[in-house]
Short mmCIF file of C-alpha atoms and ligand atoms in Angstrom, two decimals:
data_model
loop_
_atom_site.label_atom_id
_atom_site.label_comp_id
_atom_site.label_asym_id
_atom_site.label_seq_id
_atom_site.Cartn_x
_atom_site.Cartn_y
_atom_site.Cartn_z
CA MET C 1 0.02 0.10 0.08
CA LYS C 2 1.16 3.42 -1.00
CA LEU C 3 0.88 6.36 1.58
CA ASP C 4 1.16 10.07 1.37
CA ILE C 5 2.15 10.66 4.85
CA LEU C 6 4.36 8.41 7.22
CA ALA C 7 4.99 9.52 10.63
CA PHE C 8 7.51 8.00 12.71
CA ALA C 9 7.71 7.90 16.65
CA ALA C 10 10.46 6.56 19.00
CA HIS C 11 7.38 5.77 21.26
CA PRO C 12 3.74 4.94 20.73
CA ASP C 13 2.26 8.21 22.02
CA ASP C 14 4.96 10.70 20.33
CA VAL C 15 2.98 11.30 17.27
CA GLU C 16 -0.34 11.61 19.43
CA LEU C 17 1.09 14.14 21.71
CA CYS C 18 2.77 16.15 19.08
CA CYS C 19 0.96 15.90 15.46
CA ALA C 20 -2.20 14.03 16.06
CA GLY C 21 -4.28 17.01 14.78
CA THR C 22 -2.10 17.18 11.64
CA LEU C 23 -2.51 13.61 10.86
CA ILE C 24 -6.23 13.64 11.48
CA LYS C 25 -6.74 16.51 9.39
CA HIS C 26 -5.03 14.87 6.44
CA SER C 27 -6.69 11.67 6.75
CA ASN C 28 -10.11 13.20 7.11
CA ALA C 29 -9.25 15.06 3.52
CA GLY C 30 -8.62 11.71 1.81
CA TYR C 31 -4.71 11.47 2.37
CA LYS C 32 -3.23 8.10 3.14
CA VAL C 33 -1.57 8.19 6.47
CA GLY C 34 0.50 5.68 8.50
CA ILE C 35 2.61 5.66 11.80
CA ILE C 36 5.82 3.48 12.44
CA ASP C 37 6.61 3.23 16.03
CA LEU C 38 10.21 2.37 16.68
CA THR C 39 9.53 0.88 20.24
CA GLN C 40 6.91 -0.40 22.34
CA GLY C 41 7.44 2.00 25.10
CA GLU C 42 8.13 -0.65 27.24
CA LEU C 43 10.37 1.24 29.64
CA GLY C 44 7.60 3.76 30.53
CA THR C 45 6.84 3.90 34.23
CA ARG C 46 3.05 3.42 34.03
CA GLY C 47 1.47 0.67 31.98
CA THR C 48 2.99 -2.25 30.07
CA ALA C 49 3.78 -2.77 26.46
CA GLU C 50 0.56 -4.85 26.02
CA ILE C 51 -1.49 -1.81 27.46
CA ARG C 52 0.50 0.44 25.21
CA ALA C 53 -0.38 -1.50 22.14
CA LEU C 54 -4.00 -1.45 22.99
CA GLU C 55 -3.95 2.12 23.53
CA SER C 56 -2.05 2.90 20.46
CA SER C 57 -4.53 0.83 18.41
CA LYS C 58 -7.47 3.06 19.76
CA ALA C 59 -5.64 6.01 18.85
CA SER C 60 -5.01 4.82 15.38
CA LYS C 61 -8.89 4.39 14.79
CA ILE C 62 -9.30 8.03 15.91
CA MET C 63 -6.68 9.13 13.64
CA ASN C 64 -8.13 7.10 10.73
CA LEU C 65 -4.83 5.64 9.98
CA SER C 66 -4.31 3.10 7.07
CA VAL C 67 -1.43 1.48 8.58
CA ARG C 68 0.72 1.13 11.87
CA GLU C 69 3.53 -1.04 12.29
CA ASN C 70 5.96 -1.34 15.40
CA LEU C 71 9.66 -2.12 14.70
CA ASN C 72 10.30 -2.99 18.49
CA LEU C 73 14.01 -1.67 18.20
CA GLY C 74 14.18 -1.63 21.96
CA ASP C 75 13.05 1.42 24.26
CA GLY C 76 15.64 3.38 25.66
CA PHE C 77 18.58 1.58 24.06
CA PHE C 78 18.01 1.41 20.28
CA SER C 79 21.15 2.58 18.39
CA LEU C 80 22.03 4.26 14.95
CA SER C 81 23.16 1.09 13.73
CA ASN C 82 23.28 0.23 9.91
CA GLU C 83 20.97 -2.51 10.58
CA ASN C 84 18.55 -0.17 12.22
CA LYS C 85 18.96 2.22 9.50
CA MET C 86 18.16 -0.48 6.97
CA LYS C 87 14.91 -1.25 9.01
CA ILE C 88 13.83 2.33 8.22
CA VAL C 89 14.85 2.05 4.52
CA GLU C 90 12.59 -1.05 4.16
CA MET C 91 9.61 0.77 5.60
CA ILE C 92 10.04 3.87 3.29
CA ARG C 93 10.37 1.65 0.26
CA LYS C 94 7.43 -0.45 1.47
CA TYR C 95 5.00 2.55 1.88
CA LYS C 96 6.56 5.14 -0.44
CA PRO C 97 5.25 8.15 1.41
CA GLU C 98 6.03 11.69 -0.21
CA THR C 99 6.05 13.29 3.21
CA VAL C 100 7.84 11.88 6.35
CA ILE C 101 7.38 13.17 9.78
CA ALA C 102 9.84 12.32 12.34
CA ASN C 103 10.58 13.00 16.06
CA ALA C 104 11.79 16.37 17.44
CA ILE C 105 15.63 16.90 16.40
CA TYR C 106 16.36 17.24 19.94
CA ASP C 107 14.53 16.61 23.38
CA ARG C 108 14.45 15.82 26.98
CA HIS C 109 14.09 12.02 26.05
CA PRO C 110 17.28 11.00 24.19
CA ASP C 111 15.46 8.38 22.33
CA HIS C 112 13.66 11.38 20.61
CA GLY C 113 16.76 13.09 18.90
CA ARG C 114 18.28 9.61 18.11
CA ALA C 115 14.99 8.47 16.32
CA SER C 116 14.82 11.82 14.51
CA GLU C 117 18.51 11.13 13.18
CA LEU C 118 17.87 7.38 12.40
CA VAL C 119 14.88 8.11 10.40
CA SER C 120 16.45 11.19 8.47
CA ASP C 121 19.32 8.93 7.42
CA GLY C 122 16.87 6.15 6.70
CA CYS C 123 14.99 8.47 4.24
CA PHE C 124 18.11 9.56 2.45
CA LEU C 125 19.50 6.01 2.23
CA ALA C 126 16.05 4.59 0.82
CA GLY C 127 16.75 6.93 -2.40
CA LEU C 128 19.87 5.30 -3.33
CA VAL C 129 19.57 2.43 -5.74
CA LYS C 130 22.71 0.63 -4.64
CA VAL C 131 21.33 0.25 -1.22
CA VAL C 132 19.66 -3.13 -1.65
CA THR C 133 16.80 -4.05 0.77
CA ARG C 134 14.11 -6.98 0.37
CA HIS C 135 10.65 -7.07 1.68
CA ASN C 136 8.96 -10.75 1.67
CA GLY C 137 11.98 -11.94 -0.49
CA GLU C 138 11.39 -9.39 -3.00
CA VAL C 139 14.15 -6.72 -3.84
CA GLN C 140 12.53 -3.40 -3.11
CA GLU C 141 12.52 -0.15 -5.49
CA ALA C 142 14.57 2.91 -4.25
CA TRP C 143 12.15 5.61 -3.05
CA ARG C 144 13.11 9.12 -1.32
CA PRO C 145 10.34 11.11 0.29
CA LYS C 146 10.06 14.59 -1.01
CA VAL C 147 10.20 16.22 2.45
CA VAL C 148 11.09 15.35 6.08
CA TYR C 149 9.36 17.35 8.84
CA HIS C 150 9.92 17.02 12.59
CA TYR C 151 7.55 17.52 15.22
CA ILE C 152 8.13 19.58 18.41
CA GLN C 153 8.00 17.67 21.86
CA ASP C 154 8.74 18.56 25.28
CA ARG C 155 11.58 21.15 24.86
CA PHE C 156 10.36 23.98 23.02
CA ILE C 157 11.86 24.47 19.38
CA GLN C 158 10.97 27.40 17.29
CA PRO C 159 8.82 26.03 14.63
CA ASP C 160 9.58 26.73 10.66
CA PHE C 161 5.78 26.32 9.94
CA ILE C 162 2.58 25.74 11.89
CA VAL C 163 -0.51 23.74 10.77
CA ASP C 164 -3.83 25.05 11.63
CA ILE C 165 -5.58 22.16 13.55
CA SER C 166 -8.75 24.08 15.06
CA THR C 167 -11.19 22.09 13.34
CA VAL C 168 -9.92 18.72 14.43
CA TYR C 169 -8.80 19.87 18.06
CA SER C 170 -11.21 17.62 19.96
CA GLU C 171 -10.33 14.35 17.79
CA ARG C 172 -6.68 15.24 18.60
CA VAL C 173 -7.56 15.41 22.58
CA GLU C 174 -9.40 12.03 22.03
CA ALA C 175 -6.34 10.42 20.31
CA ILE C 176 -4.05 11.73 23.23
CA LYS C 177 -6.42 10.35 25.83
CA SER C 178 -6.37 7.07 24.42
CA TYR C 179 -3.24 6.56 26.31
CA SER C 180 -5.00 6.50 29.72
CA SER C 181 -2.30 4.78 31.49
CA GLN C 182 0.27 7.46 30.62
CA PHE C 183 -1.67 10.77 30.89
CA TYR C 184 -3.90 12.35 33.29
CA ASP C 185 -6.67 10.08 34.40
CA PRO C 186 -8.31 10.70 37.75
CA GLU C 187 -9.27 6.99 37.86
CA SER C 188 -5.66 5.68 37.58
CA ASN C 189 -4.12 4.08 40.52
CA GLU C 190 -0.60 4.13 39.03
CA PRO C 191 2.41 6.14 40.31
CA GLU C 192 2.48 9.88 39.41
CA THR C 193 4.97 10.84 36.51
CA ALA C 194 6.13 13.95 34.96
CA ILE C 195 3.38 13.31 32.27
CA SER C 196 0.59 12.02 34.23
CA SER C 197 -0.62 15.42 35.98
CA LYS C 198 -3.52 17.51 34.98
CA GLN C 199 -0.84 20.55 34.52
CA PHE C 200 1.00 18.39 31.88
CA PHE C 201 -2.43 17.97 30.03
CA ASP C 202 -3.08 21.44 30.28
CA SER C 203 0.33 22.57 28.99
CA LEU C 204 -0.34 20.48 25.82
CA GLN C 205 -3.39 22.65 25.20
CA ALA C 206 -1.33 25.82 26.16
CA ARG C 207 1.29 24.87 23.51
CA ALA C 208 -1.43 24.40 20.95
CA LEU C 209 -3.15 27.68 21.80
CA GLU C 210 0.17 29.49 21.55
CA LEU C 211 1.07 28.21 18.27
CA GLY C 212 -2.41 28.81 16.83
CA ARG C 213 -2.23 32.44 18.15
CA ILE C 214 1.05 33.05 16.20
CA ILE C 215 -0.66 32.10 12.84
CA GLY C 216 -4.01 33.67 13.79
CA CYS C 217 -6.20 30.65 14.52
CA GLU C 218 -7.31 28.99 17.63
CA TYR C 219 -5.20 25.78 17.68
CA GLY C 220 -1.84 25.04 15.95
CA GLU C 221 1.19 22.19 15.78
CA GLY C 222 4.44 23.39 14.83
CA PHE C 223 7.25 21.53 12.79
CA THR C 224 10.76 22.03 11.64
CA VAL C 225 12.18 21.39 8.13
CA GLU C 226 15.21 20.03 6.73
CA ARG C 227 15.35 22.11 3.84
CA ILE C 228 13.57 25.44 3.06
CA PRO C 229 10.00 25.03 1.80
CA GLY C 230 9.03 26.38 -1.55
CA ILE C 231 5.77 28.04 -2.51
CA ASN C 232 4.13 28.76 -5.77
CA MET C 233 2.39 32.07 -4.95
CA LEU C 234 2.77 34.58 -2.08
CA SER C 235 -1.05 34.00 -1.33
CA ASP C 236 -0.37 30.19 -0.64
CA ILE C 237 0.63 31.24 3.09
CA LYS C 238 -2.18 31.53 5.46
ZN1 ZN B 301 8.54 9.52 23.42
#
């Protein structure tokens, strides 16, 4: 299956927290959207890998994803090895996305910056015909996405552009709330963590409001780019 947009995440919930609105907006408009999680988030203080898998499939339905896969590279310890880069290459060639979205270029959790680099390298290598990969025994065609964008996570990074997600904001909140083991849930008996408080949940809304205000709408999600985006007409900019 060919996708229009393929988003990668170090942990199943990174995408939901940072760009679920953007994915929902595009899938609602008919774009084919998928997510590849690099790990099962098995080192998270709350919940288990099994609970996270159930939560992520719930969120996938809300985001209307065509595909979601988990590469299980090992939470906390995956490396920028050639073997891992080839796994990214295989996914890029399998789904042939025009747009790839990856983790923040740096962040509080060291997995995020590493995942960002792993995916960027994989996108480049996937376009080299002499890098040979096989999927189900068949040699894959080379494919390089047109663009790679990075979402913004815990540490604030100045975005290069912001997507207006006002019309899908409530669905974005539902996608995040699918991870009830991780985030604010007054019913939960699990230990408190840095991301389980009501304040953390409120801070997500504050970030979306702040980014929205910058572009003159209610809610926004910000991204950084690897190369300067081009436009056809000055009126293309919101
Ligand atoms: Zn994460």
